[in-house]
CSV table of C-alpha atoms and ligand atoms in Angstrom, one decimal:
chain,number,residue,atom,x,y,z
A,1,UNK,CA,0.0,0.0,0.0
A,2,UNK,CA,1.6,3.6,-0.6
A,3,UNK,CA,-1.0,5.8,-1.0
A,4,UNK,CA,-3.2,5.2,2.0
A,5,UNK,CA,-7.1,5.9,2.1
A,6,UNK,CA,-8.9,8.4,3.9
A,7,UNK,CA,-9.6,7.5,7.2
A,8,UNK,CA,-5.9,5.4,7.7
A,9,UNK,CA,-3.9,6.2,10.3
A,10,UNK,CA,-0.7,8.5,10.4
A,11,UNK,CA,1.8,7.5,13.1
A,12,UNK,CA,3.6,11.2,14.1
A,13,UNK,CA,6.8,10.2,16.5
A,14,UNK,CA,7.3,13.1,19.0
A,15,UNK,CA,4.6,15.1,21.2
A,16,UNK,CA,5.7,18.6,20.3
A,17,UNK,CA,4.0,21.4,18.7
A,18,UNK,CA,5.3,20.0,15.0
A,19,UNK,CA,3.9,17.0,15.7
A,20,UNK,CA,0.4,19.1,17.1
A,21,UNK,CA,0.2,20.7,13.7
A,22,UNK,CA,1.0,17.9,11.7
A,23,UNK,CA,-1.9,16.1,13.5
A,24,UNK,CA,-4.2,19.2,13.3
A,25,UNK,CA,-3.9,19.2,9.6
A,26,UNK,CA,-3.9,15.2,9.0
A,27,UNK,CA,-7.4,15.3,10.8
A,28,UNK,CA,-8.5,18.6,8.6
A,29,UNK,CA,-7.6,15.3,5.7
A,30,UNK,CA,-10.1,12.8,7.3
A,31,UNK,CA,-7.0,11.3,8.8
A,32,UNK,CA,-6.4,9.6,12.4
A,33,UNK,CA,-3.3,10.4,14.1
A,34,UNK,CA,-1.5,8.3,16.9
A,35,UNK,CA,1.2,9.5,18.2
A,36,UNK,CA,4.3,8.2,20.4
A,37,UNK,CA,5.6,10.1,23.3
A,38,UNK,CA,7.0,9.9,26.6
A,39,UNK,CA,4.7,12.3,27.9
A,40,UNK,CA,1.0,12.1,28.3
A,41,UNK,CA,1.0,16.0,28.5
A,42,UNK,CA,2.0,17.0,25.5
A,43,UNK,CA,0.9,19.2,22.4
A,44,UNK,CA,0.9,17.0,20.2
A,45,UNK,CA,-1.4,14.4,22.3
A,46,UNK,CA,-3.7,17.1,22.8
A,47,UNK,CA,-4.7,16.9,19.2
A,48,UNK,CA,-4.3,13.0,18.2
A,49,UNK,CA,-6.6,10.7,18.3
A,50,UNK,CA,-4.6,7.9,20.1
A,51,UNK,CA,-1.1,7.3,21.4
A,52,UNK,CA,1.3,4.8,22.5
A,53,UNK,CA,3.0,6.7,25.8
A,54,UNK,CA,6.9,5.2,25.8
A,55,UNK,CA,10.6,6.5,25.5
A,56,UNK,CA,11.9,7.0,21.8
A,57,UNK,CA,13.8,3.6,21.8
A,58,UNK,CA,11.7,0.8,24.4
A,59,UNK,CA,11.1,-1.8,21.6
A,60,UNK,CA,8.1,-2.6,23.1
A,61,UNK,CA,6.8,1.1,22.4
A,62,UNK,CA,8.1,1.1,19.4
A,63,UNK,CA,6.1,-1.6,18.5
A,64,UNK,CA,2.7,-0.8,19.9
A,65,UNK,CA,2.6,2.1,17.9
A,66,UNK,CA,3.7,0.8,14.9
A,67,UNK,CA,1.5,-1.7,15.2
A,68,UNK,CA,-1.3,1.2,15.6
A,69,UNK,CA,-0.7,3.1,12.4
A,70,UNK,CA,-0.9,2.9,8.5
A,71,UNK,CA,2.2,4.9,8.3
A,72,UNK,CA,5.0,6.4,10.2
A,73,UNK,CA,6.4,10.3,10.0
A,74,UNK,CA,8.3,11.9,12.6
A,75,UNK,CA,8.6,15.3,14.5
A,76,UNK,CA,11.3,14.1,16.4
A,77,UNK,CA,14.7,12.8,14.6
A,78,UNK,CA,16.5,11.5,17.6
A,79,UNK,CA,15.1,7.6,17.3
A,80,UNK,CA,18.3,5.5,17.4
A,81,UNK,CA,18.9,3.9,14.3
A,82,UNK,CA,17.8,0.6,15.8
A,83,UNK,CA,14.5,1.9,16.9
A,84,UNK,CA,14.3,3.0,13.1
A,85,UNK,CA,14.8,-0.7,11.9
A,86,UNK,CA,12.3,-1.4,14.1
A,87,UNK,CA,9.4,0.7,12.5
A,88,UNK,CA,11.1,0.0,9.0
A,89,UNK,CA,10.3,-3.5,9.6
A,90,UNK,CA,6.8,-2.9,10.6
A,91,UNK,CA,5.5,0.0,8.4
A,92,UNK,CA,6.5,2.8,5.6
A,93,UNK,CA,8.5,5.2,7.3
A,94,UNK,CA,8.7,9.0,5.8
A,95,UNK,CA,11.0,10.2,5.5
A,96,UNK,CA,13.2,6.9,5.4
A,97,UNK,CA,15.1,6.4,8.8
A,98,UNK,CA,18.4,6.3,6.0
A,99,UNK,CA,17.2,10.4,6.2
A,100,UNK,CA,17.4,10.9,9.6
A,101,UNK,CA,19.9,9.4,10.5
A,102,UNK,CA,22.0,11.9,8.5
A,103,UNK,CA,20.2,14.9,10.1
A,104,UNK,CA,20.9,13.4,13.3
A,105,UNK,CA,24.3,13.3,13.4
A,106,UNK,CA,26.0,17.1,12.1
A,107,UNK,CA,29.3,15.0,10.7
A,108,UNK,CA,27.5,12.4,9.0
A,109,UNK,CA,25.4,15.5,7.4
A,110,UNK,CA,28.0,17.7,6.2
A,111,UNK,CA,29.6,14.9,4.8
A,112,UNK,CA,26.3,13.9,2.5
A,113,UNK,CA,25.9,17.9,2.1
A,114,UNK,CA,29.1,17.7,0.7
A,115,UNK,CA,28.9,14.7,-1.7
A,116,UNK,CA,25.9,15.9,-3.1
A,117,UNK,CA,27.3,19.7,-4.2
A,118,UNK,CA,26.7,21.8,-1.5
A,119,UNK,CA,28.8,24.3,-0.2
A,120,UNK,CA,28.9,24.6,3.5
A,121,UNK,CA,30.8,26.8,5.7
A,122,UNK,CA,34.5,25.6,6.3
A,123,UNK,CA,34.7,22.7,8.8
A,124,UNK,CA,36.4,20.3,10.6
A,125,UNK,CA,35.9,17.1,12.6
A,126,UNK,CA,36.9,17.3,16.5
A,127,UNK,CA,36.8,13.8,18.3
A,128,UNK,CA,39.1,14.8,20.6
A,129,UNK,CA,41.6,17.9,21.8
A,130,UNK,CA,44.4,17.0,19.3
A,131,UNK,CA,41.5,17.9,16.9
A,132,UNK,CA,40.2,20.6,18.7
A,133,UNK,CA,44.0,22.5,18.8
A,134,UNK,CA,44.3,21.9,15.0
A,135,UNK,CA,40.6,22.6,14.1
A,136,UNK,CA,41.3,26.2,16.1
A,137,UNK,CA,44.3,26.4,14.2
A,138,UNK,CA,42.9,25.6,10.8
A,139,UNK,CA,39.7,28.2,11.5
A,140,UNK,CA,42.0,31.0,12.5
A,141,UNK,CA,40.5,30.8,16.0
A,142,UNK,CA,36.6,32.2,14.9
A,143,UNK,CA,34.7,29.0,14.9
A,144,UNK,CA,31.3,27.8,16.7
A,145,UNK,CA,32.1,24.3,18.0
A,146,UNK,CA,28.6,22.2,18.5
A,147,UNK,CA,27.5,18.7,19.6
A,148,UNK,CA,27.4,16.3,16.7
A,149,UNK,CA,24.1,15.1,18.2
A,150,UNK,CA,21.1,16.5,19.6
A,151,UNK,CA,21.4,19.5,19.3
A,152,UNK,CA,18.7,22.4,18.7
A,153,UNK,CA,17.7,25.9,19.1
A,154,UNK,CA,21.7,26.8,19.4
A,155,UNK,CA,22.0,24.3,22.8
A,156,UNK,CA,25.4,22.6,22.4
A,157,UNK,CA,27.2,25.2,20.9
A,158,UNK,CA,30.4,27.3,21.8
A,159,UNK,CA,31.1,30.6,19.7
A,160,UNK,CA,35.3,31.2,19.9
A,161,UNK,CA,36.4,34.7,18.7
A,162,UNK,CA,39.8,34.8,19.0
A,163,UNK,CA,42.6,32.9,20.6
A,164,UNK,CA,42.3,34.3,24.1
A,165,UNK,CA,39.0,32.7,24.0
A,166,UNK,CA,39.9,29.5,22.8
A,167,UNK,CA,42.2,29.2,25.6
A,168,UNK,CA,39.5,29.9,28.1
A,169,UNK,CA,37.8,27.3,26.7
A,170,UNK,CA,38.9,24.3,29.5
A,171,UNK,CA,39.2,20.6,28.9
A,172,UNK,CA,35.9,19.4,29.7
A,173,UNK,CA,34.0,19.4,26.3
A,174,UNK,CA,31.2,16.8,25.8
A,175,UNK,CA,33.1,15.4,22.1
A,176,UNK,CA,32.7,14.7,19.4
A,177,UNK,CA,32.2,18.0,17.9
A,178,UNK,CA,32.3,19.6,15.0
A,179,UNK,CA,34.1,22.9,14.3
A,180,UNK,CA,33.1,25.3,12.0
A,181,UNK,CA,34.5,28.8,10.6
A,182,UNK,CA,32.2,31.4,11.9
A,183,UNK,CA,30.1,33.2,8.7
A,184,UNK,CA,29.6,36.5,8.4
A,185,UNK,CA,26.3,36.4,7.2
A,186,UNK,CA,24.6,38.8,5.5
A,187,UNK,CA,21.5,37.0,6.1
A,188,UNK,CA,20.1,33.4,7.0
A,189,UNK,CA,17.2,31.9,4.8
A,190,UNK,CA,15.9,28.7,4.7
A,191,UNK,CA,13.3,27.0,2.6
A,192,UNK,CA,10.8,24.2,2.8
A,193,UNK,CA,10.9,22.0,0.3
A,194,UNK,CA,8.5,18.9,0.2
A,195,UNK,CA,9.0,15.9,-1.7
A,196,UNK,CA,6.0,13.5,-2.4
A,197,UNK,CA,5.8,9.4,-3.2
A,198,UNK,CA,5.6,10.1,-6.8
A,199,UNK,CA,8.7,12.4,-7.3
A,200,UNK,CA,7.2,15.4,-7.4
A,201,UNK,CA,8.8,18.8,-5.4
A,202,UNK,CA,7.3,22.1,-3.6
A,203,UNK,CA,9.1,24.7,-2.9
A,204,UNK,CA,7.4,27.3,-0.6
A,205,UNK,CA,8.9,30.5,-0.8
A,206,UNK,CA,12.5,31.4,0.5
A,207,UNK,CA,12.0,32.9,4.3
A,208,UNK,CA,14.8,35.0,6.0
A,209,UNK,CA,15.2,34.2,9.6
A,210,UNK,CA,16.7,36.3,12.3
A,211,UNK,CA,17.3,34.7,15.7
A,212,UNK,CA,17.7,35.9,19.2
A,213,UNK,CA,19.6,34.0,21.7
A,214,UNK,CA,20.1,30.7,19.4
A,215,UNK,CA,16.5,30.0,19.0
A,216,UNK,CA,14.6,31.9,15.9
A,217,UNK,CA,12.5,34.5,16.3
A,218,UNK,CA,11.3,36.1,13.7
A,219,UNK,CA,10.7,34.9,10.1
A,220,UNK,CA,10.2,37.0,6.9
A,221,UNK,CA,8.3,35.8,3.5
A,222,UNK,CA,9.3,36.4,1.4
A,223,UNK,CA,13.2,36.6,2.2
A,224,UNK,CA,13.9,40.5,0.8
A,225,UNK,CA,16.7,39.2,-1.3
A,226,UNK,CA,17.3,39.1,-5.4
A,227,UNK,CA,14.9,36.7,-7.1
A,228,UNK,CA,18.0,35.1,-9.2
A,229,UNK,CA,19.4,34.3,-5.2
A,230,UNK,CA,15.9,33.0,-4.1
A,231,UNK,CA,15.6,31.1,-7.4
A,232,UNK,CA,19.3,29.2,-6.9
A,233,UNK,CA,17.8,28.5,-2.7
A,234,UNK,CA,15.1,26.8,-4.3
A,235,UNK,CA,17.0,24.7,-6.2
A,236,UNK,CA,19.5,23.4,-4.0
A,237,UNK,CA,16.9,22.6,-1.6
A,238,UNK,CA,15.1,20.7,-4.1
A,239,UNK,CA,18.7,19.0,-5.5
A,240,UNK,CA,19.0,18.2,-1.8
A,241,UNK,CA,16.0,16.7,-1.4
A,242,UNK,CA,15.7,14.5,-4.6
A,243,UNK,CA,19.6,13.3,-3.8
A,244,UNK,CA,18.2,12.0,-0.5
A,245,UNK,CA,15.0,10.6,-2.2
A,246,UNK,CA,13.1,12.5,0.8
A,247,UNK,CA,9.5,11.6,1.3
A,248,UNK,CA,7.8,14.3,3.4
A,249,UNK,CA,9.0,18.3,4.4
A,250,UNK,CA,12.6,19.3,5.0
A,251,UNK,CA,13.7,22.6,6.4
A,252,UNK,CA,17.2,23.8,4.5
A,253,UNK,CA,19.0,26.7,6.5
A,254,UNK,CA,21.6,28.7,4.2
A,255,UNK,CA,23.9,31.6,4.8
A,256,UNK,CA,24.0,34.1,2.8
A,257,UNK,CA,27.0,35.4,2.8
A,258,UNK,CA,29.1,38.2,2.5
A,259,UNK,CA,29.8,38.2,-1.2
A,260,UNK,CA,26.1,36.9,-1.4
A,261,UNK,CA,27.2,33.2,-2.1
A,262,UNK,CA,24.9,30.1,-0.2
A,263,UNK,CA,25.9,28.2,2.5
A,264,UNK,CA,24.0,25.1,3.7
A,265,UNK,CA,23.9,25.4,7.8
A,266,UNK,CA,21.4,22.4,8.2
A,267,UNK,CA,18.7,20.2,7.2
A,268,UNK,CA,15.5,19.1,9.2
A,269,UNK,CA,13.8,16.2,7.3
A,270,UNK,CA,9.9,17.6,8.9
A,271,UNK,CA,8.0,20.6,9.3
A,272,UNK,CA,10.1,23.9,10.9
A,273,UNK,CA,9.7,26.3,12.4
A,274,UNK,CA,10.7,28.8,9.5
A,275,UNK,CA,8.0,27.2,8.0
A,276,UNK,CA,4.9,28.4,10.4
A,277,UNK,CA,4.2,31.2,8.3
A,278,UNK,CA,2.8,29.4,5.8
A,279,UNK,CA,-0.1,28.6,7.8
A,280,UNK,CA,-1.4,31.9,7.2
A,281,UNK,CA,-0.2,32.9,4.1
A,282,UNK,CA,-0.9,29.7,1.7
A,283,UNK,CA,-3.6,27.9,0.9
A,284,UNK,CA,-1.8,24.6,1.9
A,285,UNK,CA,0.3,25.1,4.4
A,286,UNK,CA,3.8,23.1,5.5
A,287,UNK,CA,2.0,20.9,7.6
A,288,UNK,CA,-0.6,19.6,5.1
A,289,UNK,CA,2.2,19.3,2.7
A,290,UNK,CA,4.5,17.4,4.7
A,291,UNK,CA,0.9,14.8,5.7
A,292,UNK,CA,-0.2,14.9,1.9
A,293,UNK,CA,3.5,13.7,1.1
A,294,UNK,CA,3.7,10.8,3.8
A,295,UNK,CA,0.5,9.5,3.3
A,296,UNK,CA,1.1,9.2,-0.6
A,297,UNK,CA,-1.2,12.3,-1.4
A,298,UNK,CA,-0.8,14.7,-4.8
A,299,UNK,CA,0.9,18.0,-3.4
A,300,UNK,CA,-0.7,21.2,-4.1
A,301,UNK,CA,1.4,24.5,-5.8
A,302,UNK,CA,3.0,25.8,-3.0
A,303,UNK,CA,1.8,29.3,-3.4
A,304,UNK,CA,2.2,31.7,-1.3
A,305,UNK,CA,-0.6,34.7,-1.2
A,306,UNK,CA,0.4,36.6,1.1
A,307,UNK,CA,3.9,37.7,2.7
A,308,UNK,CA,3.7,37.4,5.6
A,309,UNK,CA,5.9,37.8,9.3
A,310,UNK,CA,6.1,35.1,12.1
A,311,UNK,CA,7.0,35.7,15.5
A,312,UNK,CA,7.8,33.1,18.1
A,313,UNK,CA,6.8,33.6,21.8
A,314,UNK,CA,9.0,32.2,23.6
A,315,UNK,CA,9.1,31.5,27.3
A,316,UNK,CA,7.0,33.5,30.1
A,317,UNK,CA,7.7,37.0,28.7
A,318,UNK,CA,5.9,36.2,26.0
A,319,UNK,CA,3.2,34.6,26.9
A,320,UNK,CA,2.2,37.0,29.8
A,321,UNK,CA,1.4,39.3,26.0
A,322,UNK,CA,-1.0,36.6,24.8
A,323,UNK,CA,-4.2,38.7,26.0
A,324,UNK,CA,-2.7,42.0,24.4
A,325,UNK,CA,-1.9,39.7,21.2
A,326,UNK,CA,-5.9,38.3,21.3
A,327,UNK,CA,-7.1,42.0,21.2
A,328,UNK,CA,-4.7,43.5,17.9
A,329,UNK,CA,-5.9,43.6,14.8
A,330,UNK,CA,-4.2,41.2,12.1
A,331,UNK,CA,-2.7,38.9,14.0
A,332,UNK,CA,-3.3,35.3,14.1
A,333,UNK,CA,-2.3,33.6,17.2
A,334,UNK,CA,-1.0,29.7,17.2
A,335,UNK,CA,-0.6,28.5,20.8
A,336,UNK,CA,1.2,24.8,21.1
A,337,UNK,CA,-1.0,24.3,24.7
A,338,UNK,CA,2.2,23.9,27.2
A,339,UNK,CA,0.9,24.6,30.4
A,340,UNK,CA,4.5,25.7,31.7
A,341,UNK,CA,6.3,28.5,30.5
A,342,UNK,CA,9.7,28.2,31.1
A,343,UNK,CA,12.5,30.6,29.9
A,344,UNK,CA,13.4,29.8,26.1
A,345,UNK,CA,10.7,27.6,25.2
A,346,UNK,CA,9.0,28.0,22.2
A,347,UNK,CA,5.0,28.5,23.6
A,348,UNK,CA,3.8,29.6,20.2
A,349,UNK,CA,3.8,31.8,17.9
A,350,UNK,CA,2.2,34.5,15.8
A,351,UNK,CA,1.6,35.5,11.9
A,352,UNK,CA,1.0,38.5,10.3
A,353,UNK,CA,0.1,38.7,6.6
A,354,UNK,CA,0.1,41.2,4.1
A,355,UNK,CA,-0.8,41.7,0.7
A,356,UNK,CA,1.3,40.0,-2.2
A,357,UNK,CA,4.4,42.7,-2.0
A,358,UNK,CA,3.5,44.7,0.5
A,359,UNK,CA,6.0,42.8,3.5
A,360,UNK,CA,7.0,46.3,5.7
A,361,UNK,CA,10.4,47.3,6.5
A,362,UNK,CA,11.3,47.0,10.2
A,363,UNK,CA,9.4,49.5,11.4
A,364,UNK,CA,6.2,48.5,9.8
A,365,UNK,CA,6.9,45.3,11.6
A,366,UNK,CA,7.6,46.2,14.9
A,367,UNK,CA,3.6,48.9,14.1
A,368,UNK,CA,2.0,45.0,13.3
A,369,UNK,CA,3.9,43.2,16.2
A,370,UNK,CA,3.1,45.9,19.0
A,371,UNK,CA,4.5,44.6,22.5
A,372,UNK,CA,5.9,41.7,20.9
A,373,UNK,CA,9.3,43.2,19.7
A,374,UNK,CA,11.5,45.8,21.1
A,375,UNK,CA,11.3,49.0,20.3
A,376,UNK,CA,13.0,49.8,16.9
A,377,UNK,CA,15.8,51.9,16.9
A,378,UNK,CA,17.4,51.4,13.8
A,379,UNK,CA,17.1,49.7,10.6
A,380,UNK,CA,18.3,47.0,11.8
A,381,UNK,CA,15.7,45.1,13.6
B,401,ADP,N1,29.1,28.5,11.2
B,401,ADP,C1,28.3,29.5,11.6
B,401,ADP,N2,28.6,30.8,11.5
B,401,ADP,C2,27.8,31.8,12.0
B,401,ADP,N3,26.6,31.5,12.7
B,401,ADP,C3,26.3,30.2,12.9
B,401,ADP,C4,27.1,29.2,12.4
B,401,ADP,N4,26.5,28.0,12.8
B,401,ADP,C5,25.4,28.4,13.5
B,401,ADP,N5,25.2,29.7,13.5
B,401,ADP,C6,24.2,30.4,14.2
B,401,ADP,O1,23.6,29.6,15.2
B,401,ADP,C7,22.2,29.3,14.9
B,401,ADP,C8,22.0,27.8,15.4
B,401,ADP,O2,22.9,26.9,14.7
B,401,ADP,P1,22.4,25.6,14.0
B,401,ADP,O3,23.6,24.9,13.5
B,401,ADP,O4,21.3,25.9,13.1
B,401,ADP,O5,21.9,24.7,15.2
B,401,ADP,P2,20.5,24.3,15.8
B,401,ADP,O6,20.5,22.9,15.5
B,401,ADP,O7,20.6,24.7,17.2
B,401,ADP,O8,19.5,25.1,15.0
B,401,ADP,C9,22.2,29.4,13.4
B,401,ADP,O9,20.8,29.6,13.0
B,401,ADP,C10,23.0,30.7,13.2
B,401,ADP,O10,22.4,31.9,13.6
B,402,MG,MG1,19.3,25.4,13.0
């Protein structure tokens, strides 16, 4: 069976708020949604119509809910590769657990990246502090060194400017790592690109993304940069995408940088958050794409028509403006339902739209977003 009939069962791994939207819009399908989590309490069981309640790799959970389902995605890519076997054996998986396990692991990626044509920021490979010394070395002492696994919203990571720095760093570093050059960006973009059973590629439009404190907060689409640049995005996520015969939504993060060349930063083989603005500004959004694609359904265009801004609200902060956001004008409010808010989690997050062109500079923006953004004082936002 590939394309599966309305009323089967999608099997989301991961309770989070990706896994929440994915459901929402699999059930908008006619579908049923079981998902597998650790927790009970989570956004994504909120939603779903069932779920198997077990750790990422207890073979008996793994299982149950494969057992449960018609076919298997993911919202969260940390299943060890043996837990993947395990659902391989039992159902489709999509995108294949061959995907993941080269988002998973930052070495393993960058290597594939690489094969495949695309250029990445200079890099090394740091099992150990031999490495480290002559990965410094070889960067010129301005590299970000990050955990080769697990790691999101910046956690893992350690920025070294300059030699005095590096020396500060200590001995005590959780390796492997990976060591790359710091970019000057001019920008960071990334696009969702979905893939379906039949071949066939969407490309939503290219978003820039600007992030505060490692985790993203704020995405622009369309990305203000020359169509020629947006055009060559598009592409390599697409070349990305049909080299790893992806089934399902990947997020593509790229540099651009200084000379206004593309870097690849990272992949995520499922919806992302640079993606969440789509759910007000397209008809079909990244969720519905990314269900349409696993479950062996024709993807839509992926038009966009609207730009449109999203802003994450992140932690307690942000939530404590939810009942100011509920009362302006023209802004849609997505809430993941976490009942705790603690300091740098992503709660939810809101979209603006606009008409077809008509995306504001920065202090448009920050008239729209209200409370929700500092003050701007420059261009620069
Ligand atoms: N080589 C780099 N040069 C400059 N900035 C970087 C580099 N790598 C990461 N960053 C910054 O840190 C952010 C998070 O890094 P990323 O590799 O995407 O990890 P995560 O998995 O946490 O999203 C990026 O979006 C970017 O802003
Ligand atoms: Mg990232």
């Amino acid at each position: 069976m590939t394309v599966l009939p309305f009323g089967a069962t999608l099997g989301i791994v991961g309770g989070g708020q990706l896994g929440r939207m994915s459901a929402m819009a699999a059930a908008r399908l006619g579908f049923r949604v079981h998902v597998l989590t650790p927790d009970i309490d989570s956004p994504a069981c909120e939603v779903a119509s069932s779920a198997t309640i077990g750790d990422y790799d207890d073979e008996v959970a793994l299982r149950d809910f494969a057992e449960h389902v018609d076919a298997v995605t993911f919202e969260f890519e940390n299943v060890s590769a043996h837990g993947l076997r395990i659902l391989e054996s039992i159902k489709p998986v999509r995108p294949a657990g061959a995907v993941l396990e080269i988002s998973q692991d930052r070495i393993a990626e960058k290597r594939r990246l690489s094969e495949i044509g695309a250029a990445l920021a200079p890099w090394r490979e740091v099992p150990d502090a031999a490495a480290l010394a002559a990965a410094a070395e070889a960067l010129d002492y301005r590299l970000i060194l990050k955990t080769t696994r697990f790691g999101y919203d910046g956690k893992g990571q350690f920025r070294i400017r300059d030699a005095e720095e590096f020396a500060a760093l200590g001995t005590d570093l959780p390796y492997p790592l990976v060591a790359e050059g710091i970019v000057d960006f001019e920008r960071e973009i990334s696009v969702m690109v979905a893939r379906g059973l039949d071949g066939d590629v969407r490309c939503f439009d290219v978003t820039e993304n600007r992030h505060r404190n490692g985790i993203l907060d704020l995405s622009l689409a369309p990305a203000p940069i020359p169509p020629a640049l947006a055009a060559q995005a598009q592409s390599m996520a697409r070349h990305i995408a049909e080299s790893l015969d992806l089934i399902g939504i990947m997020g593509v993060e790229m540099f651009v940088d200084a000379r206004g060349g593309l870097l690849i930063n990272e992949i995520a083989p499922r919806p992302h958050n640079s993606g969440h603005w789509t759910m007000n500004a397209c008809l079909v959004d990244q969720f519905e794409m990314h269900v349409r694609a696993v479950l062996g359904l024709p993807l839509p265009e992926a038009t966009r028509h609207s730009d449109a801004v999203m802003k994450n609200l992140i932690g307690p902060d942000d939530m404590a403006l939810c009942d100011a956001v509920l009362r302006m004008p023209g802004l849609a409010l997505h809430l993941y339902g976490k009942d705790e808010a603690r300091p740098g989690r992503k709660m939810g997050h809101v979209n603006a739209i606009f008409p077809r062109g008509a995306l504001p500079g920065p202090f448009g923006i920050a008239a729209v977003l209200g409370p929700l953004v500092e003050p701007v004082v420059s261009e620069d936002i």
